[in-house]
Coordinates of C-alpha atoms in Angstrom, one line a residue:
Chain A
X19 CA 0.0 0.0 0.0
X20 CA 1.3 3.4 -0.9
X21 CA 1.2 5.7 2.1
X22 CA 2.8 8.9 0.7
X23 CA 3.8 10.2 -2.7
X24 CA 5.6 13.1 -4.2
X25 CA 6.1 14.2 -7.8
X26 CA 8.1 16.8 -9.6
X27 CA 9.6 17.7 -12.9
X28 CA 12.8 19.6 -13.5
X29 CA 14.8 20.8 -16.5
X30 CA 17.6 18.5 -17.6
X31 CA 20.3 21.0 -16.6
X32 CA 23.3 19.8 -14.7
X33 CA 22.9 22.5 -12.0
X34 CA 19.7 20.6 -11.0
X35 CA 21.5 17.4 -10.1
X36 CA 22.1 18.6 -6.5
X37 CA 18.6 20.0 -6.2
X38 CA 17.0 16.7 -7.4
X39 CA 18.9 14.4 -5.0
X40 CA 18.5 16.8 -2.1
X41 CA 14.7 17.0 -2.7
X42 CA 14.3 13.2 -2.8
X43 CA 16.4 12.9 0.3
X44 CA 14.3 15.5 2.1
X45 CA 11.1 13.6 1.2
X46 CA 12.7 10.4 2.5
X47 CA 13.6 12.0 5.7
X48 CA 10.1 11.2 7.2
X49 CA 11.2 7.6 7.3
X50 CA 14.0 8.5 9.8
X51 CA 16.8 7.0 7.7
X52 CA 20.3 6.6 8.9
X53 CA 23.0 8.9 7.4
X54 CA 24.3 6.0 5.3
X55 CA 20.8 5.3 3.9
X56 CA 20.3 9.0 3.0
X57 CA 23.7 9.0 1.3
X58 CA 22.8 5.8 -0.6
X59 CA 19.6 7.4 -1.8
X60 CA 21.2 10.7 -2.8
X61 CA 24.0 8.9 -4.7
X62 CA 21.6 6.6 -6.6
X63 CA 19.3 9.5 -7.5
X64 CA 22.3 11.6 -8.6
X65 CA 23.4 8.9 -11.1
X66 CA 19.9 8.4 -12.5
X67 CA 19.4 12.2 -13.0
X68 CA 22.9 12.6 -14.5
X69 CA 22.0 9.8 -17.0
X70 CA 18.9 11.7 -18.1
X71 CA 21.0 14.8 -18.7
X72 CA 24.1 13.3 -20.4
X73 CA 22.4 10.5 -22.3
X74 CA 18.6 10.9 -22.6
X75 CA 18.8 14.6 -23.4
X76 CA 22.3 14.7 -24.7
X77 CA 21.6 17.2 -27.5
X78 CA 18.8 19.2 -25.9
X79 CA 17.2 20.3 -22.6
X80 CA 14.0 18.3 -21.7
X81 CA 12.1 17.5 -18.6
X82 CA 13.1 15.0 -16.0
X83 CA 10.1 13.4 -14.2
X84 CA 10.7 12.2 -10.7
X85 CA 8.0 10.3 -8.6
X86 CA 8.7 9.0 -5.2
X87 CA 6.3 6.7 -3.4
X88 CA 6.5 5.3 0.1
X89 CA 5.1 1.7 0.2
X90 CA 4.4 -0.5 3.2
X91 CA 5.6 2.3 5.5
X92 CA 9.3 2.0 4.8
X93 CA 10.0 1.2 1.1
X94 CA 10.9 4.0 -1.2
X95 CA 10.0 3.5 -4.9
X96 CA 11.9 6.2 -6.9
X97 CA 11.0 6.6 -10.5
X98 CA 13.1 8.8 -12.7
X99 CA 12.0 9.3 -16.3
X100 CA 13.0 11.2 -19.4
X101 CA 11.5 11.5 -22.7
X102 CA 14.9 11.5 -24.4
X103 CA 16.6 9.3 -26.9
X104 CA 16.2 6.0 -25.1
X105 CA 18.6 3.1 -24.8
X106 CA 19.0 0.5 -27.7
X107 CA 20.7 -2.2 -25.6
X108 CA 19.8 -2.0 -21.9
X109 CA 21.8 -5.1 -21.1
X110 CA 24.9 -3.6 -22.5
X111 CA 24.2 -0.2 -20.9
X112 CA 24.0 -1.9 -17.5
X113 CA 27.4 -3.5 -17.8
X114 CA 30.0 -2.1 -15.4
X115 CA 32.5 0.3 -17.2
X116 CA 30.4 0.5 -20.4
X117 CA 30.1 4.0 -21.5
X118 CA 29.2 5.7 -24.8
X119 CA 30.8 9.0 -23.7
X120 CA 34.4 8.3 -22.8
X121 CA 36.4 11.1 -21.4
X122 CA 36.0 11.3 -17.6
X123 CA 32.8 9.3 -17.4
X124 CA 33.6 6.0 -15.7
X125 CA 30.6 4.0 -17.0
X126 CA 29.6 3.1 -13.5
X127 CA 26.2 5.0 -13.1
X128 CA 24.1 1.9 -13.3
X129 CA 26.5 -0.1 -11.1
X130 CA 26.3 2.5 -8.4
X131 CA 22.5 2.6 -8.6
X132 CA 22.3 -1.1 -8.3
X133 CA 24.7 -1.4 -5.4
X134 CA 23.3 1.5 -3.4
X135 CA 19.7 0.3 -3.6
X136 CA 17.8 -2.9 -3.1
X137 CA 16.6 -3.3 -6.7
X138 CA 16.7 -1.4 -9.9
X139 CA 14.7 -1.8 -13.1
X140 CA 15.2 0.0 -16.4
X141 CA 12.6 0.4 -19.1
X142 CA 13.5 2.2 -22.3
X143 CA 12.3 2.7 -25.9
X144 CA 14.5 4.3 -28.5
X145 CA 13.2 7.7 -29.4
X146 CA 10.6 7.7 -26.5
X147 CA 12.7 7.7 -23.4
X148 CA 13.9 5.8 -20.3
X149 CA 12.4 5.1 -16.9
X150 CA 14.7 3.9 -14.1
X151 CA 13.0 2.7 -10.9
X152 CA 14.9 2.4 -7.7
X153 CA 13.7 0.4 -4.7
X154 CA 15.1 1.1 -1.3
X155 CA 13.9 -0.1 2.0
X156 CA 14.8 2.2 4.9
X157 CA 15.3 0.4 8.2
X158 CA 16.4 3.6 9.9
X159 CA 17.8 3.6 13.4
X160 CA 16.1 0.4 14.6
X161 CA 13.7 1.5 17.3
Chain C
X3 CA 32.7 23.3 -4.8
X4 CA 36.3 24.4 -4.7
X5 CA 39.8 23.0 -4.8
X6 CA 42.7 24.4 -2.8
X7 CA 46.2 23.7 -3.9
X8 CA 49.5 23.5 -2.2
X9 CA 52.8 22.5 -3.8
X10 CA 55.8 21.7 -1.6
X11 CA 58.6 19.1 -1.8
X12 CA 57.6 18.1 -5.2
X13 CA 54.2 17.1 -3.8
X14 CA 50.9 18.7 -5.1
X15 CA 48.1 18.5 -2.6
X16 CA 44.6 19.2 -3.9
X17 CA 42.0 19.7 -1.2
X18 CA 38.6 19.2 -2.6
X19 CA 35.7 20.8 -0.9
X20 CA 31.9 20.6 -1.3
X21 CA 29.9 18.2 -3.5
X22 CA 31.3 16.3 -6.4
X23 CA 28.8 15.4 -9.2
X24 CA 28.7 15.6 -13.0
X25 CA 28.0 19.4 -12.7
X26 CA 30.9 20.3 -10.4
X27 CA 33.4 17.8 -11.7
X28 CA 34.3 19.7 -14.9
X29 CA 35.6 22.9 -13.2
X30 CA 37.5 20.8 -10.7
X31 CA 39.1 18.7 -13.5
X32 CA 40.2 21.8 -15.5
X33 CA 41.7 23.5 -12.5
X34 CA 43.5 20.4 -11.3
X35 CA 44.9 19.4 -14.7
X36 CA 46.1 23.0 -15.1
X37 CA 47.9 22.8 -11.8
X38 CA 49.4 19.3 -12.4
X39 CA 50.7 20.5 -15.8
X40 CA 52.3 23.5 -14.5
X41 CA 53.8 21.8 -11.4
X42 CA 54.6 18.4 -12.8
X43 CA 54.7 16.9 -9.3
X44 CA 56.4 13.6 -8.4
X45 CA 53.4 12.9 -6.2
X46 CA 49.9 14.2 -6.2
X47 CA 47.5 13.9 -3.2
X48 CA 43.8 14.3 -3.7
X49 CA 42.3 15.0 -0.3
X50 CA 38.6 14.3 -0.1
X51 CA 38.2 15.2 3.6
X52 CA 36.2 18.4 2.8
X53 CA 33.9 16.5 0.3
X54 CA 30.3 16.4 1.6
X55 CA 28.8 14.3 -1.3
X56 CA 30.2 12.2 -4.2
X57 CA 28.7 10.1 -6.9
X58 CA 30.5 8.2 -9.7
X59 CA 31.8 11.5 -11.2
X60 CA 34.4 11.3 -8.4
X61 CA 35.6 8.0 -9.9
X62 CA 36.0 9.7 -13.3
X63 CA 37.8 12.5 -11.7
X64 CA 40.4 10.2 -10.0
X65 CA 40.8 7.9 -13.0
X66 CA 41.4 10.9 -15.4
X67 CA 44.0 12.4 -13.1
X68 CA 45.6 8.9 -12.7
X69 CA 46.0 8.7 -16.5
X70 CA 47.4 12.1 -16.8
X71 CA 49.9 11.5 -13.9
X72 CA 51.0 8.1 -15.2
X73 CA 52.0 9.7 -18.6
X74 CA 54.2 12.1 -16.5
X75 CA 55.5 9.3 -14.2
X76 CA 53.9 10.8 -11.2
X77 CA 52.1 8.9 -8.4
X78 CA 48.7 9.5 -7.0
X79 CA 47.4 9.2 -3.5
X80 CA 43.8 9.5 -2.3
X81 CA 43.1 10.6 1.2
X82 CA 40.2 11.6 3.5
X83 CA 37.4 9.5 1.8
X84 CA 34.1 9.4 3.8
X85 CA 32.6 6.0 4.1
X86 CA 30.1 6.9 1.4
X87 CA 32.9 8.1 -1.0
X88 CA 34.9 5.0 -0.2
X89 CA 31.9 2.8 -1.1
X90 CA 31.7 4.5 -4.5
X91 CA 35.5 4.4 -5.2
X92 CA 35.7 0.7 -4.3
X93 CA 33.1 -0.1 -7.0
X94 CA 35.7 1.1 -9.5
X95 CA 38.6 -0.7 -7.9
X96 CA 40.3 2.7 -7.4
X97 CA 42.5 1.1 -4.6
X98 CA 44.2 -0.9 -7.3
X99 CA 45.5 2.2 -9.2
X100 CA 46.1 4.8 -6.4
X101 CA 47.2 4.5 -2.9
X102 CA 44.0 5.1 -0.8
X103 CA 44.3 6.3 2.8
X104 CA 41.2 6.8 4.8
X105 CA 42.2 9.6 7.0
X106 CA 42.6 13.3 5.9
X107 CA 45.7 15.4 5.9
X108 CA 46.6 17.3 9.1
X109 CA 47.4 21.0 9.1
X110 CA 44.7 21.2 6.5
X111 CA 43.6 24.8 6.8
X112 CA 46.2 26.5 4.8

């Protein structure tokens, strides 16, 4: 059962990366997460939002849609969607160190999202966009 | 986000401060490379103790500097990683290319 929900959209400008992760973290604060859990959430969101900016909308500025739901009292479901170029080979894109950009991008965005959350799903259609969903159960400071 | 540099005894210390993400990594990279190229240090220390957030852009930042320094025959040391930053760095196996020390550098306020 979803007990709380939050939605926003933001322009795919890199200056908004810190805004997006801080906003999701602020929403998650109601679950009383530990500092480590907050950091995990911020890091995973930062990777997903960066992907929308550098891949999805690589040649333009578009909207990034973020929805966060709290399910069963302590599970966050964070959906980050763009209407950008899409991914032709998701399996390949998820491989550690794979990058289409080169330079200083390490190709570890999906690896970080996977290891900092409990589960990640990626849906994408070339020309239509990509949706990344991150699942994270917050145990907090065990009461 | 800012970087403070000190160069002494052929060692360049880069003290990173603030949040490292894709947005802030570019200016850090340009400034650091500039400094490395003008000092050509035998050893470079990237000190992360003033870093309050870091995603995988931090990995690219370290790997890119590592590549530049190996071309010059310089060595790289990473210090002051928070447990979160260390978790990110470990995913990339950074500890295999640079010497990673967990603590920060003392007399760090210069």
